[in-house]
Amino acid sequence: MSEQTDTSWQPSASDFAPKPKHQTADVITRPAMSYWQDAWRRLKENKRALFSLYLIFGLITFTLAGPHLWTIDPSAQDLDQIGMAPGADRNVTIAPAYQPWYGPTSDVIYADDNPLGLVLVGDATSQAVRLAWQETGLGAGQTNYGYKIYRTLFALNVGDAFGLPLMETQNHYFEDRLDLQPTDYYYTVVALDKQGVETDQSTTIQISVKRVITMLEAQKRGLTQNKTVAEGDQIKLALHPFGTDYLGRDMLARLIYGGQVSLFIGIFAPLLYVLLGVIYGSIAGFLGGAVDQLMMRFADFAVALPFLLFMILLKVIFGIGPGESGVLPMLVAMVILLWPAPARLVRGQILQIREEGYINASKLLGASTNYLVLRHMIPNTMGVILVTITFQVPSAIFTEAFLSFIGMGVAPPTPSWGSMCNDGIKSMLTRPHELFFPALFISITVLAFNLLGDGLRDALDARMRNRE
Amino acid sequence: MSSKSPQKSATSANSLSRQLGLYFFIAIVLVAGLLFALNQLAGLMGTATQEAQAVDFANNSISAVLREEPPQLDSSKATDSTSGLVLGHIMEGLLRMDLQDRLSPAIAERWEVSPTHATFWLRKDAKWSDGKPITAADFIFAWQLALKPETGSEYASLLYPIENAEAINRGELPASALGVNAPDPHTLVVALSRPIAFFDKMVVFPTFLPVREDFYNATQGRFGADAKDLLYSGPYVIKSWVHGASMLLERNPHYWDNNRGKLAQINFAYITSDATATLNFFKDERIALARLQAENLTEALRLKWPIRRFADGTVFYLEFNHREGRLSRNLNFRKAIQHVLDMEELVYKVTKLPGYLPGKSLFPDWLIGVEKTLREEYPASTVNVNSTKAKAYLALAQEELGLAEFPEITLLTSDNPVSNIQSEWLQEVLKQTLGLTIKIDKQIFKQRLAKMGAGEFGLLLGGWGPDYNDPLTYGDLFASWNLNNRGRYSSAKMDALINTAQNATATPDRMQAFGAIQQQIFDDVVILPMYERGVTYVVHPQLKGVKRRVIGAETDYTYAYIDPDA
């Protein structure tokens, strides 16, 4: 601080007195930060990684707290709502129990606007659609050669195929009970000739089916909610926010329970085999020399073992019969086959650190092996280890999904995201939600762990420390 | 390490982006080049392996799909419908069913059945695929082979109407004692152990197909295992059989009947039971005939394909293991299960396949009795689903068995979408109502047959397709001596009823016996009938003359031809 232009200043004796001891010089400081604080700070700045972290916490909460909040049994089958898409209409009318039908009574009034007089008898409900028609316009003495009944979901134009053949019958009535959904159907009755070939005498009628449930069923499924209901009343079927699968099982409950399996494998397997790899790799790296050579050649051997084959062998060794869960052998197979990759990584790191100057300095100062390992080696490899774990998680989730997809994983009725995909892919075209949701959850989880791993790698990289 | 500092730092970003652009360009060119090269390579390979084409008029060939890989094609051991389908194309026996499902001459020109004997006169121009004539000795050898205990043929009991057959099968007599002889190479005389009116209908079945002794011995135990280990008597021969992948049939040049085998080649290009894959193959015109499943029905309706339906005559049922020490040996346990399973729910709501009928009886709806259908004359008893009763039966069973808790029960099933749905439904229903834990054991076909034979199951999803057109084809299934009685059910009453059904000659007596068998199965809960199968399928419009059969080859292409104008 010099003010050369100002000449008014006159030095006094006090100006030459020494500064008091307690007074410190002005320094520019910032709070001291440990490695972890710094890493956390940089991770927080990475919006994607932070979001992924929250997402992962969210998913774990979803699978762990889910069963307490959404208390529906994932294997309970709601046969009234098979393959329902989310948000489908849930209204249902209470109807009397199904009674077998042996043809129309004599008071049926046949339609006069079609050649067969085809009419709907009674109500068209999801229990049954009953059709009746008259003899075709054949001459006297000619016999009835039978009829063929078709059903389709799409309006028919002239020349179109009639759709799904339901039955060939000699009768003049037909009862359809096959998978009736609350929608419009087009029923066609075609008269057959003597050889059983279709004639050009056919009639198509459009029928809207109403969904019904019997009182007994409604009570059994707890749909009446202790209200007194009577036949003809409208109630609502059980709610399935994510729809149901091919057996009417609740998709949300299955996703929650499936997530438990998928995340369990996805998180525990990498933790275990990375830990094993870290121990193995650090021993090899620390001891070095012939021991290192021997240990690493063994790791090379382990890499060459085929995973799927081991999975099958372990199932046999564990005495896991068909129809039992293969999750445990899956975990063990992963642990005993996938450790070499982290082991190699850690060994490389340790070898590098071993030759660093500060290690030699510590050794000269008399540091023990324990001190060297705990104070220097492990903290310096921690970043690498953490990043490895986060990148191994998605691959483990994928492995689980793949194995369950090919039927090597969980046993029915236990769901896992992979096995749900396997089930859903069969009806991908007609009921896409059965494949979409589990696939979405796998994708989100895998993406979240990948982004988090990416962020962690940047955050934990010691060379990037103190950089903005 | 030299310390070269970046001097042209201003231009380095520019050059970097240019370099990146160049790399990107090179990468794109390389990928495009690679794709082109692969495509060319695939084209070259295509001429060698021949890509599947639904209908190929120029080569007079069609492609189709086989649902399962046949375990082997030894006619004396074959039991499954896929083997039956292939054998129906590559082999011919004494008689066969024609297009109208009437019995018609095949290798036998004419035949006669008397109460004591059946005589077949063989045609002289019938030849094996190596050009040698088919003689009566080939039939005798085949039947003796099927009966030898060491062969272990599950269908040996079909041959029991022949004199001494049963004793040979039990190992009590040598195979040469079989009551069949050949006065000359083209006459076959069969001595019958008991009068059997429909013996001529029975010889249509694969177990009665001929096998030539010198060829059989030359294969050294590998007979039927591969294309080269088979000698063909039918309109087609297997040109190549890639196990688990495909099978190519080609017309047999030595086959005598010009009316059959119009197609030069039948290429079973894929072996899969995957409904979506099958539908996509059909959509892409890779196969000429595709079965529809519940999942792809809507798609087929939307595309407005002409859909056909055919009741294939097969009855499916839940079999119990009646062996010593098994839970399901207990009658009350079986009754408990009988009272919880609603087969109408299964058929109409769960499997949702068109053409299926809820199972009521072992005897399907279409079997003819005395005048009307058997089921009209002898209506099947049914129970109503009643969980209270079921629980009471289960409690009784628990007491009788002295169990604190029921162990897990294994349900053996095949690994296909329909069985998967059914077994999961069964698992849930039994758990919800009875608290039983069911373990699903999905097995591929070969393995499942092996486990069924060895009795390694608690419950079994089984089925039975008719072998000949008489209720007995179902009726004798649960005889104590029948190897197809997988649960080894054994009761003196059942055996006596089956004996009556087999030996009585008057139709009303036999039908009464079948009615009693039906009642016995219901009373003793030998099995639980689940459903009668119907098949819904689509066919390529140019392919004509495909015959769907209840008995024999389920899909028969031997009369099929291509109509290019359709």
PDB file of N, CA, C and O in Angstrom, chain A residues 31-79:
ATOM      1  N   PRO A  31     -12.615 -23.010   3.384  1.00  0.00           N
ATOM      2  CA  PRO A  31     -12.686 -24.074   4.380  1.00  0.00           C
ATOM      3  C   PRO A  31     -11.916 -25.297   3.899  1.00  0.00           C
ATOM      4  O   PRO A  31     -11.943 -25.636   2.708  1.00  0.00           O
ATOM      5  N   ALA A  32     -11.206 -25.923   4.794  1.00  0.00           N
ATOM      6  CA  ALA A  32     -10.460 -27.118   4.436  1.00  0.00           C
ATOM      7  C   ALA A  32     -11.449 -28.201   4.060  1.00  0.00           C
ATOM      8  O   ALA A  32     -12.488 -28.358   4.694  1.00  0.00           O
ATOM      9  N   MET A  33     -11.132 -28.905   3.011  1.00  0.00           N
ATOM     10  CA  MET A  33     -12.075 -29.913   2.520  1.00  0.00           C
ATOM     11  C   MET A  33     -11.387 -31.241   2.422  1.00  0.00           C
ATOM     12  O   MET A  33     -10.282 -31.329   1.908  1.00  0.00           O
ATOM     13  N   SER A  34     -12.067 -32.238   2.947  1.00  0.00           N
ATOM     14  CA  SER A  34     -11.512 -33.582   2.762  1.00  0.00           C
ATOM     15  C   SER A  34     -11.807 -34.027   1.336  1.00  0.00           C
ATOM     16  O   SER A  34     -12.569 -33.394   0.604  1.00  0.00           O
ATOM     17  N   TYR A  35     -11.197 -35.134   0.992  1.00  0.00           N
ATOM     18  CA  TYR A  35     -11.417 -35.732  -0.317  1.00  0.00           C
ATOM     19  C   TYR A  35     -12.913 -35.957  -0.566  1.00  0.00           C
ATOM     20  O   TYR A  35     -13.460 -35.618  -1.615  1.00  0.00           O
ATOM     21  N   TRP A  36     -13.604 -36.508   0.459  1.00  0.00           N
ATOM     22  CA  TRP A  36     -15.006 -36.877   0.285  1.00  0.00           C
ATOM     23  C   TRP A  36     -15.901 -35.672   0.176  1.00  0.00           C
ATOM     24  O   TRP A  36     -16.825 -35.650  -0.625  1.00  0.00           O
ATOM     25  N   GLN A  37     -15.576 -34.637   0.985  1.00  0.00           N
ATOM     26  CA  GLN A  37     -16.383 -33.420   0.889  1.00  0.00           C
ATOM     27  C   GLN A  37     -16.267 -32.820  -0.500  1.00  0.00           C
ATOM     28  O   GLN A  37     -17.241 -32.401  -1.101  1.00  0.00           O
ATOM     29  N   ASP A  38     -15.051 -32.841  -0.983  1.00  0.00           N
ATOM     30  CA  ASP A  38     -14.818 -32.263  -2.298  1.00  0.00           C
ATOM     31  C   ASP A  38     -15.565 -33.061  -3.372  1.00  0.00           C
ATOM     32  O   ASP A  38     -16.196 -32.500  -4.268  1.00  0.00           O
ATOM     33  N   ALA A  39     -15.499 -34.389  -3.228  1.00  0.00           N
ATOM     34  CA  ALA A  39     -16.170 -35.238  -4.203  1.00  0.00           C
ATOM     35  C   ALA A  39     -17.679 -34.983  -4.172  1.00  0.00           C
ATOM     36  O   ALA A  39     -18.322 -34.840  -5.219  1.00  0.00           O
ATOM     37  N   TRP A  40     -18.218 -34.880  -2.982  1.00  0.00           N
ATOM     38  CA  TRP A  40     -19.655 -34.652  -2.826  1.00  0.00           C
ATOM     39  C   TRP A  40     -20.032 -33.316  -3.436  1.00  0.00           C
ATOM     40  O   TRP A  40     -21.039 -33.193  -4.120  1.00  0.00           O
ATOM     41  N   ARG A  41     -19.178 -32.296  -3.219  1.00  0.00           N
ATOM     42  CA  ARG A  41     -19.455 -30.974  -3.782  1.00  0.00           C
ATOM     43  C   ARG A  41     -19.535 -31.060  -5.314  1.00  0.00           C
ATOM     44  O   ARG A  41     -20.448 -30.537  -5.938  1.00  0.00           O
ATOM     45  N   ARG A  42     -18.573 -31.784  -5.871  1.00  0.00           N
ATOM     46  CA  ARG A  42     -18.575 -31.836  -7.339  1.00  0.00           C
ATOM     47  C   ARG A  42     -19.712 -32.695  -7.872  1.00  0.00           C
ATOM     48  O   ARG A  42     -20.265 -32.423  -8.927  1.00  0.00           O
ATOM     49  N   LEU A  43     -20.075 -33.729  -7.092  1.00  0.00           N
ATOM     50  CA  LEU A  43     -21.195 -34.563  -7.522  1.00  0.00           C
ATOM     51  C   LEU A  43     -22.480 -33.746  -7.506  1.00  0.00           C
ATOM     52  O   LEU A  43     -23.322 -33.864  -8.401  1.00  0.00           O
ATOM     53  N   LYS A  44     -22.593 -32.862  -6.491  1.00  0.00           N
ATOM     54  CA  LYS A  44     -23.808 -32.061  -6.370  1.00  0.00           C
ATOM     55  C   LYS A  44     -23.962 -31.107  -7.543  1.00  0.00           C
ATOM     56  O   LYS A  44     -25.059 -30.753  -7.933  1.00  0.00           O
ATOM     57  N   GLU A  45     -22.798 -30.701  -8.078  1.00  0.00           N
ATOM     58  CA  GLU A  45     -22.881 -29.776  -9.201  1.00  0.00           C
ATOM     59  C   GLU A  45     -23.297 -30.479 -10.477  1.00  0.00           C
ATOM     60  O   GLU A  45     -23.737 -29.847 -11.430  1.00  0.00           O
ATOM     61  N   ASN A  46     -23.118 -31.788 -10.502  1.00  0.00           N
ATOM     62  CA  ASN A  46     -23.501 -32.557 -11.687  1.00  0.00           C
ATOM     63  C   ASN A  46     -24.983 -32.913 -11.567  1.00  0.00           C
ATOM     64  O   ASN A  46     -25.370 -33.825 -10.863  1.00  0.00           O
ATOM     65  N   LYS A  47     -25.799 -32.106 -12.248  1.00  0.00           N
ATOM     66  CA  LYS A  47     -27.254 -32.238 -12.097  1.00  0.00           C
ATOM     67  C   LYS A  47     -27.745 -33.643 -12.467  1.00  0.00           C
ATOM     68  O   LYS A  47     -28.583 -34.227 -11.790  1.00  0.00           O
ATOM     69  N   ARG A  48     -27.187 -34.181 -13.547  1.00  0.00           N
ATOM     70  CA  ARG A  48     -27.657 -35.488 -14.008  1.00  0.00           C
ATOM     71  C   ARG A  48     -27.384 -36.548 -12.965  1.00  0.00           C
ATOM     72  O   ARG A  48     -28.226 -37.375 -12.639  1.00  0.00           O
ATOM     73  N   ALA A  49     -26.141 -36.503 -12.410  1.00  0.00           N
ATOM     74  CA  ALA A  49     -25.757 -37.531 -11.438  1.00  0.00           C
ATOM     75  C   ALA A  49     -26.607 -37.410 -10.187  1.00  0.00           C
ATOM     76  O   ALA A  49     -27.057 -38.412  -9.626  1.00  0.00           O
ATOM     77  N   LEU A  50     -26.863 -36.179  -9.774  1.00  0.00           N
ATOM     78  CA  LEU A  50     -27.642 -35.972  -8.563  1.00  0.00           C
ATOM     79  C   LEU A  50     -29.054 -36.486  -8.759  1.00  0.00           C
ATOM     80  O   LEU A  50     -29.616 -37.163  -7.904  1.00  0.00           O
ATOM     81  N   PHE A  51     -29.619 -36.157  -9.922  1.00  0.00           N
ATOM     82  CA  PHE A  51     -30.965 -36.616 -10.238  1.00  0.00           C
ATOM     83  C   PHE A  51     -31.009 -38.146 -10.229  1.00  0.00           C
ATOM     84  O   PHE A  51     -31.932 -38.751  -9.683  1.00  0.00           O
ATOM     85  N   SER A  52     -29.971 -38.766 -10.807  1.00  0.00           N
ATOM     86  CA  SER A  52     -29.913 -40.222 -10.838  1.00  0.00           C
ATOM     87  C   SER A  52     -29.858 -40.789  -9.436  1.00  0.00           C
ATOM     88  O   SER A  52     -30.490 -41.804  -9.138  1.00  0.00           O
ATOM     89  N   LEU A  53     -29.100 -40.108  -8.563  1.00  0.00           N
ATOM     90  CA  LEU A  53     -28.977 -40.573  -7.189  1.00  0.00           C
ATOM     91  C   LEU A  53     -30.349 -40.572  -6.519  1.00  0.00           C
ATOM     92  O   LEU A  53     -30.740 -41.540  -5.872  1.00  0.00           O
ATOM     93  N   TYR A  54     -31.080 -39.465  -6.692  1.00  0.00           N
ATOM     94  CA  TYR A  54     -32.422 -39.381  -6.109  1.00  0.00           C
ATOM     95  C   TYR A  54     -33.316 -40.461  -6.690  1.00  0.00           C
ATOM     96  O   TYR A  54     -34.111 -41.084  -5.995  1.00  0.00           O
ATOM     97  N   LEU A  55     -33.161 -40.678  -8.001  1.00  0.00           N
ATOM     98  CA  LEU A  55     -33.976 -41.683  -8.685  1.00  0.00           C
ATOM     99  C   LEU A  55     -33.712 -43.071  -8.094  1.00  0.00           C
ATOM    100  O   LEU A  55     -34.643 -43.850  -7.871  1.00  0.00           O
ATOM    101  N   ILE A  56     -32.442 -43.351  -7.840  1.00  0.00           N
ATOM    102  CA  ILE A  56     -32.092 -44.665  -7.289  1.00  0.00           C
ATOM    103  C   ILE A  56     -32.684 -44.819  -5.902  1.00  0.00           C
ATOM    104  O   ILE A  56     -33.261 -45.854  -5.569  1.00  0.00           O
ATOM    105  N   PHE A  57     -32.575 -43.731  -5.078  1.00  0.00           N
ATOM    106  CA  PHE A  57     -33.198 -43.789  -3.759  1.00  0.00           C
ATOM    107  C   PHE A  57     -34.695 -44.005  -3.901  1.00  0.00           C
ATOM    108  O   PHE A  57     -35.297 -44.777  -3.163  1.00  0.00           O
ATOM    109  N   GLY A  58     -35.270 -43.313  -4.871  1.00  0.00           N
ATOM    110  CA  GLY A  58     -36.705 -43.452  -5.115  1.00  0.00           C
ATOM    111  C   GLY A  58     -37.076 -44.883  -5.467  1.00  0.00           C
ATOM    112  O   GLY A  58     -38.042 -45.444  -4.945  1.00  0.00           O
ATOM    113  N   LEU A  59     -36.279 -45.519  -6.339  1.00  0.00           N
ATOM    114  CA  LEU A  59     -36.563 -46.891  -6.766  1.00  0.00           C
ATOM    115  C   LEU A  59     -36.443 -47.856  -5.604  1.00  0.00           C
ATOM    116  O   LEU A  59     -37.262 -48.768  -5.448  1.00  0.00           O
ATOM    117  N   ILE A  60     -35.421 -47.634  -4.777  1.00  0.00           N
ATOM    118  CA  ILE A  60     -35.234 -48.531  -3.633  1.00  0.00           C
ATOM    119  C   ILE A  60     -36.412 -48.373  -2.676  1.00  0.00           C
ATOM    120  O   ILE A  60     -36.968 -49.358  -2.188  1.00  0.00           O
ATOM    121  N   THR A  61     -36.836 -47.118  -2.455  1.00  0.00           N
ATOM    122  CA  THR A  61     -38.000 -46.887  -1.597  1.00  0.00           C
ATOM    123  C   THR A  61     -39.229 -47.551  -2.204  1.00  0.00           C
ATOM    124  O   THR A  61     -40.022 -48.177  -1.504  1.00  0.00           O
ATOM    125  N   PHE A  62     -39.364 -47.400  -3.516  1.00  0.00           N
ATOM    126  CA  PHE A  62     -40.509 -47.977  -4.229  1.00  0.00           C
ATOM    127  C   PHE A  62     -40.623 -49.477  -3.969  1.00  0.00           C
ATOM    128  O   PHE A  62     -41.688 -49.992  -3.664  1.00  0.00           O
ATOM    129  N   THR A  63     -39.489 -50.165  -4.050  1.00  0.00           N
ATOM    130  CA  THR A  63     -39.552 -51.613  -3.902  1.00  0.00           C
ATOM    131  C   THR A  63     -39.645 -52.046  -2.446  1.00  0.00           C
ATOM    132  O   THR A  63     -40.225 -53.073  -2.143  1.00  0.00           O
ATOM    133  N   LEU A  64     -39.068 -51.247  -1.542  1.00  0.00           N
ATOM    134  CA  LEU A  64     -39.092 -51.664  -0.134  1.00  0.00           C
ATOM    135  C   LEU A  64     -40.356 -51.207   0.577  1.00  0.00           C
ATOM    136  O   LEU A  64     -40.961 -51.955   1.331  1.00  0.00           O
ATOM    137  N   ALA A  65     -40.754 -49.959   0.331  1.00  0.00           N
ATOM    138  CA  ALA A  65     -41.946 -49.451   1.012  1.00  0.00           C
ATOM    139  C   ALA A  65     -43.207 -49.816   0.235  1.00  0.00           C
ATOM    140  O   ALA A  65     -44.299 -49.871   0.795  1.00  0.00           O
ATOM    141  N   GLY A  66     -43.040 -50.072  -1.047  1.00  0.00           N
ATOM    142  CA  GLY A  66     -44.181 -50.369  -1.916  1.00  0.00           C
ATOM    143  C   GLY A  66     -45.139 -51.410  -1.362  1.00  0.00           C
ATOM    144  O   GLY A  66     -46.343 -51.169  -1.275  1.00  0.00           O
ATOM    145  N   PRO A  67     -44.614 -52.571  -0.941  1.00  0.00           N
ATOM    146  CA  PRO A  67     -45.520 -53.616  -0.470  1.00  0.00           C
ATOM    147  C   PRO A  67     -46.382 -53.181   0.710  1.00  0.00           C
ATOM    148  O   PRO A  67     -47.446 -53.739   0.938  1.00  0.00           O
ATOM    149  N   HIS A  68     -45.911 -52.175   1.492  1.00  0.00           N
ATOM    150  CA  HIS A  68     -46.715 -51.728   2.622  1.00  0.00           C
ATOM    151  C   HIS A  68     -47.792 -50.747   2.195  1.00  0.00           C
ATOM    152  O   HIS A  68     -48.820 -50.620   2.837  1.00  0.00           O
ATOM    153  N   LEU A  69     -47.508 -50.042   1.103  1.00  0.00           N
ATOM    154  CA  LEU A  69     -48.474 -49.048   0.651  1.00  0.00           C
ATOM    155  C   LEU A  69     -49.477 -49.665  -0.328  1.00  0.00           C
ATOM    156  O   LEU A  69     -50.649 -49.340  -0.311  1.00  0.00           O
ATOM    157  N   TRP A  70     -48.987 -50.517  -1.192  1.00  0.00           N
ATOM    158  CA  TRP A  70     -49.841 -51.148  -2.210  1.00  0.00           C
ATOM    159  C   TRP A  70     -49.928 -52.614  -1.848  1.00  0.00           C
ATOM    160  O   TRP A  70     -49.089 -53.413  -2.220  1.00  0.00           O
ATOM    161  N   THR A  71     -50.946 -52.967  -1.029  1.00  0.00           N
ATOM    162  CA  THR A  71     -50.925 -54.268  -0.366  1.00  0.00           C
ATOM    163  C   THR A  71     -51.582 -55.367  -1.192  1.00  0.00           C
ATOM    164  O   THR A  71     -52.125 -56.309  -0.651  1.00  0.00           O
ATOM    165  N   ILE A  72     -51.525 -55.245  -2.495  1.00  0.00           N
ATOM    166  CA  ILE A  72     -52.154 -56.274  -3.317  1.00  0.00           C
ATOM    167  C   ILE A  72     -51.160 -57.411  -3.565  1.00  0.00           C
ATOM    168  O   ILE A  72     -49.981 -57.175  -3.812  1.00  0.00           O
ATOM    169  N   ASP A  73     -51.650 -58.638  -3.434  1.00  0.00           N
ATOM    170  CA  ASP A  73     -50.797 -59.802  -3.647  1.00  0.00           C
ATOM    171  C   ASP A  73     -50.381 -59.877  -5.115  1.00  0.00           C
ATOM    172  O   ASP A  73     -51.244 -59.885  -5.993  1.00  0.00           O
ATOM    173  N   PRO A  74     -49.073 -59.923  -5.384  1.00  0.00           N
ATOM    174  CA  PRO A  74     -48.652 -59.910  -6.801  1.00  0.00           C
ATOM    175  C   PRO A  74     -49.020 -61.174  -7.543  1.00  0.00           C
ATOM    176  O   PRO A  74     -48.922 -61.208  -8.771  1.00  0.00           O
ATOM    177  N   SER A  75     -49.417 -62.235  -6.840  1.00  0.00           N
ATOM    178  CA  SER A  75     -49.778 -63.437  -7.602  1.00  0.00           C
ATOM    179  C   SER A  75     -51.285 -63.675  -7.614  1.00  0.00           C
ATOM    180  O   SER A  75     -51.743 -64.657  -8.175  1.00  0.00           O
ATOM    181  N   ALA A  76     -52.063 -62.765  -7.003  1.00  0.00           N
ATOM    182  CA  ALA A  76     -53.520 -62.927  -7.029  1.00  0.00           C
ATOM    183  C   ALA A  76     -54.029 -62.653  -8.442  1.00  0.00           C
ATOM    184  O   ALA A  76     -53.628 -61.687  -9.087  1.00  0.00           O
ATOM    185  N   GLN A  77     -54.896 -63.531  -8.913  1.00  0.00           N
ATOM    186  CA  GLN A  77     -55.372 -63.408 -10.288  1.00  0.00           C
ATOM    187  C   GLN A  77     -56.782 -62.830 -10.306  1.00  0.00           C
ATOM    188  O   GLN A  77     -57.704 -63.399  -9.763  1.00  0.00           O
ATOM    189  N   ASP A  78     -56.919 -61.685 -10.934  1.00  0.00           N
ATOM    190  CA  ASP A  78     -58.228 -61.067 -11.098  1.00  0.00           C
ATOM    191  C   ASP A  78     -58.734 -61.462 -12.483  1.00  0.00           C
ATOM    192  O   ASP A  78     -58.460 -60.796 -13.481  1.00  0.00           O
ATOM    193  N   LEU A  79     -59.448 -62.582 -12.537  1.00  0.00           N
ATOM    194  CA  LEU A  79     -59.784 -63.148 -13.845  1.00  0.00           C
ATOM    195  C   LEU A  79     -60.837 -62.327 -14.591  1.00  0.00           C
ATOM    196  O   LEU A  79     -61.124 -62.592 -15.750  1.00  0.00           O
TER     197      LEU A  79
END
